[in-house]
Coordinates of C-alpha atoms in Angstrom, one line a residue:
M15 CA 56.2 -83.3 -52.8
T16 CA 55.8 -81.4 -49.5
V17 CA 58.0 -80.9 -46.5
K18 CA 56.0 -83.5 -44.5
S19 CA 57.4 -86.3 -46.7
V20 CA 61.1 -85.5 -45.9
M21 CA 61.1 -83.7 -42.5
T22 CA 62.1 -85.2 -39.1
H23 CA 58.9 -85.6 -37.1
N24 CA 58.8 -84.7 -33.4
P25 CA 62.4 -83.4 -33.3
F26 CA 64.5 -83.1 -30.1
T27 CA 64.0 -79.7 -28.4
V28 CA 65.4 -77.7 -25.5
G29 CA 64.0 -75.0 -23.3
P30 CA 65.4 -71.5 -23.1
Q31 CA 66.7 -72.0 -19.5
S32 CA 68.6 -75.2 -20.5
P33 CA 72.3 -74.9 -19.9
I34 CA 74.2 -74.8 -23.3
T35 CA 76.2 -77.7 -22.1
D36 CA 73.0 -79.8 -22.1
A37 CA 72.3 -78.6 -25.6
Q38 CA 75.8 -79.6 -26.7
A39 CA 75.5 -83.0 -25.1
L40 CA 72.1 -83.7 -26.8
M41 CA 73.4 -82.7 -30.2
K42 CA 76.5 -84.9 -29.8
R43 CA 74.5 -87.9 -28.5
E44 CA 71.8 -87.7 -31.2
K45 CA 74.2 -86.6 -34.0
I46 CA 72.1 -83.5 -34.9
H47 CA 73.2 -79.9 -35.6
R48 CA 70.4 -77.7 -34.3
L49 CA 67.6 -77.8 -31.7
P50 CA 64.3 -75.9 -31.7
V51 CA 63.7 -74.0 -28.5
L52 CA 60.3 -74.3 -26.8
D53 CA 58.9 -72.3 -23.9
T54 CA 56.9 -73.9 -21.1
A55 CA 53.8 -73.6 -23.1
K56 CA 55.5 -75.6 -25.9
R57 CA 55.6 -72.6 -28.2
L58 CA 58.5 -72.2 -30.6
I59 CA 60.5 -69.2 -29.5
G60 CA 63.9 -69.9 -31.1
I61 CA 66.4 -72.3 -32.6
V62 CA 70.0 -73.0 -31.4
S63 CA 72.7 -74.5 -33.6
E64 CA 76.1 -76.0 -33.2
K65 CA 77.5 -72.7 -34.6
D66 CA 75.7 -70.7 -31.9
L67 CA 77.2 -72.9 -29.2
L68 CA 80.6 -72.7 -30.8
Y69 CA 80.5 -68.9 -30.7
A70 CA 79.5 -69.0 -27.0
S71 CA 82.5 -71.2 -26.1
P72 CA 85.8 -69.7 -24.8
S73 CA 88.5 -69.1 -27.3
P74 CA 91.2 -71.8 -27.6
A75 CA 93.6 -69.2 -26.4
T76 CA 91.8 -68.9 -23.1
T77 CA 93.8 -69.4 -19.9
L78 CA 90.9 -71.2 -18.2
N79 CA 91.4 -74.8 -17.4
V80 CA 88.9 -77.5 -18.4
Y81 CA 87.0 -77.3 -15.1
E82 CA 86.7 -73.6 -15.3
M83 CA 85.5 -73.6 -18.9
H84 CA 82.8 -76.2 -18.1
S85 CA 81.7 -74.2 -15.1
L86 CA 81.4 -71.1 -17.2
L87 CA 79.5 -72.8 -20.0
A88 CA 77.1 -74.5 -17.5
K89 CA 76.0 -71.0 -16.3
L90 CA 75.1 -69.9 -19.9
K91 CA 71.5 -70.6 -20.9
V92 CA 70.3 -71.5 -24.4
E93 CA 68.2 -68.3 -24.5
S94 CA 71.4 -66.2 -24.5
V95 CA 72.7 -67.7 -27.7
M96 CA 69.6 -68.9 -29.6
T97 CA 68.3 -67.3 -32.8
R98 CA 65.0 -65.6 -32.0
K99 CA 64.1 -64.3 -35.5
L100 CA 62.8 -67.5 -37.0
I101 CA 62.1 -68.5 -40.5
T102 CA 59.6 -71.4 -40.5
V103 CA 57.7 -73.5 -43.0
T104 CA 54.6 -75.7 -42.7
S105 CA 54.3 -79.4 -43.4
D106 CA 52.4 -78.5 -46.6
T107 CA 55.2 -76.3 -47.9
L108 CA 56.7 -77.6 -51.2
V109 CA 60.2 -79.0 -50.8
E110 CA 61.6 -76.7 -53.5
D111 CA 60.2 -73.7 -51.6
A112 CA 61.9 -75.0 -48.4
A113 CA 65.2 -75.5 -50.3
R114 CA 65.0 -71.9 -51.6
A115 CA 64.4 -70.6 -48.1
L116 CA 67.5 -72.4 -46.8
V117 CA 69.7 -71.1 -49.6
D118 CA 68.3 -67.5 -49.7
N119 CA 68.7 -67.2 -45.9
N120 CA 72.0 -69.1 -45.7
I121 CA 70.7 -71.4 -43.0
G122 CA 70.8 -75.2 -42.5
G123 CA 67.4 -76.0 -41.0
L124 CA 63.8 -74.9 -40.8
P125 CA 61.4 -75.6 -38.0
V126 CA 58.1 -76.9 -39.3
V127 CA 55.1 -75.3 -37.7
D128 CA 51.4 -76.1 -38.2
S129 CA 48.7 -74.0 -36.5
G130 CA 51.3 -72.6 -34.0
T131 CA 52.6 -76.1 -33.0
L132 CA 56.1 -77.4 -33.8
V133 CA 55.6 -80.7 -35.7
G134 CA 59.1 -81.2 -37.2
I135 CA 62.3 -79.8 -38.7
V136 CA 63.6 -80.0 -42.2
T137 CA 67.3 -79.6 -42.9
E138 CA 69.7 -79.4 -45.8
S139 CA 70.6 -83.1 -45.1
D140 CA 66.9 -84.1 -45.6
L141 CA 66.8 -82.3 -49.0
F142 CA 70.2 -83.8 -50.1
R143 CA 68.8 -87.3 -49.3
L144 CA 65.7 -86.4 -51.4
L145 CA 68.0 -85.2 -54.3
I146 CA 69.9 -88.6 -54.1
D147 CA 66.6 -90.4 -54.5
L148 CA 65.3 -88.1 -57.3
F149 CA 68.4 -88.7 -59.3
G150 CA 68.2 -92.4 -58.8
T151 CA 71.8 -92.6 -57.6
R152 CA 71.2 -95.9 -55.8
T153 CA 70.2 -97.6 -59.0
K154 CA 72.8 -98.6 -61.7
G155 CA 72.3 -97.2 -65.2
V156 CA 73.5 -94.8 -67.8
R157 CA 73.5 -91.1 -66.9
A158 CA 73.4 -88.5 -69.7
T159 CA 73.7 -84.7 -69.7
L160 CA 72.3 -83.2 -72.8
R161 CA 71.9 -79.7 -74.2
V162 CA 68.4 -79.7 -75.8
P163 CA 66.4 -77.1 -77.7
E164 CA 63.9 -75.1 -75.6
R165 CA 60.7 -76.2 -77.4
P166 CA 57.4 -77.9 -76.6
G167 CA 57.6 -81.7 -76.8
E168 CA 61.3 -82.1 -76.4
L169 CA 60.9 -84.0 -73.1
A170 CA 58.2 -86.3 -74.6
D171 CA 60.3 -87.0 -77.7
T172 CA 63.4 -87.9 -75.6
T173 CA 61.6 -90.3 -73.4
R174 CA 59.7 -91.8 -76.4
V175 CA 62.9 -92.8 -78.3
I176 CA 64.4 -94.2 -75.1
A177 CA 61.3 -96.4 -74.5
E178 CA 61.2 -97.5 -78.1
A179 CA 64.8 -98.7 -77.7
G180 CA 63.8 -100.7 -74.7
G181 CA 65.2 -98.3 -72.1
N182 CA 63.6 -97.3 -68.9
V183 CA 64.0 -93.7 -67.6
I184 CA 64.9 -93.8 -63.9
S185 CA 65.1 -90.1 -63.4
I186 CA 65.0 -86.9 -65.4
G187 CA 65.3 -83.2 -64.8
T188 CA 65.9 -80.0 -66.8
F189 CA 67.1 -76.5 -66.1
S190 CA 67.5 -73.4 -68.4
G191 CA 69.9 -71.1 -66.6
N192 CA 70.6 -68.0 -68.6
D193 CA 70.2 -69.6 -72.0
V194 CA 66.8 -68.8 -73.5
T195 CA 67.1 -71.0 -76.6
N196 CA 68.4 -74.2 -75.0
S197 CA 68.1 -76.0 -71.7
V198 CA 70.2 -78.8 -70.0
M199 CA 68.5 -82.1 -69.5
I200 CA 70.0 -84.7 -67.1
L201 CA 68.5 -88.2 -67.2
K202 CA 69.4 -91.7 -66.0
V203 CA 68.3 -94.8 -67.9
E204 CA 68.5 -98.5 -67.3
N205 CA 68.2 -101.5 -69.7
I206 CA 70.2 -99.8 -72.4
E207 CA 73.9 -99.6 -73.3
R208 CA 75.8 -96.3 -73.3
D209 CA 76.7 -96.3 -77.0
R210 CA 73.1 -97.2 -77.9
L211 CA 71.8 -94.4 -75.8
I212 CA 74.1 -91.9 -77.4
A213 CA 73.1 -93.1 -80.9
I214 CA 69.4 -92.6 -80.4
L215 CA 69.7 -89.2 -78.6
E216 CA 72.2 -87.4 -80.9
P217 CA 69.7 -86.7 -83.6
L218 CA 67.4 -85.0 -81.1
V219 CA 69.7 -82.8 -79.1
V220 CA 71.9 -79.8 -79.6
E221 CA 74.8 -81.5 -77.8
V222 CA 75.5 -84.7 -75.9
M223 CA 77.5 -83.1 -73.1
D224 CA 78.3 -86.2 -71.0
V225 CA 77.3 -89.9 -70.9
R226 CA 78.6 -92.3 -68.4
E227 CA 77.7 -95.6 -66.7
V228 CA 77.1 -95.1 -63.0

């Protein structure tokens, strides 16, 4: 799956000369947390986040009154607080690569740029929504966490016995971590009872770590 499938298309933007009060108001109205910054030629030159605007605001200990604070903030422009060193992706970037870029760089959103043109933005919230769908959390079933041997055919054997018992796998995923001999498999199944699922999986796995109806 690529970023194009999960990104926000044609996101709200601001210009570098926009007052930061306008950026704050736009974020609040649209319930968003960051805005790409475009110059007059519609080229992406930065991104401004709620955190950037927070750092630009006067300290709560300030002696300025509300009018004075608003007047001060209105004079500050987006270009004075925006992030200029950008990390971007394209609409064809794999979602897992976008997720890694967010984590590795400790950021919450990535502008999506195709051929020099901003076409969207992908955020941690977009990827969390995808994770919810991938794990089938909106569908009732039985969720199992298993420690399984790291061997060819383990995934096929697991899904086969579930199908033979009349179950339907809604979602499945594995990860190895630091264990080179075993991996952890998380799956969600419908049309099968919890105890029945445990009974058919126990002979195949190293450990049934957790099984619950969700």
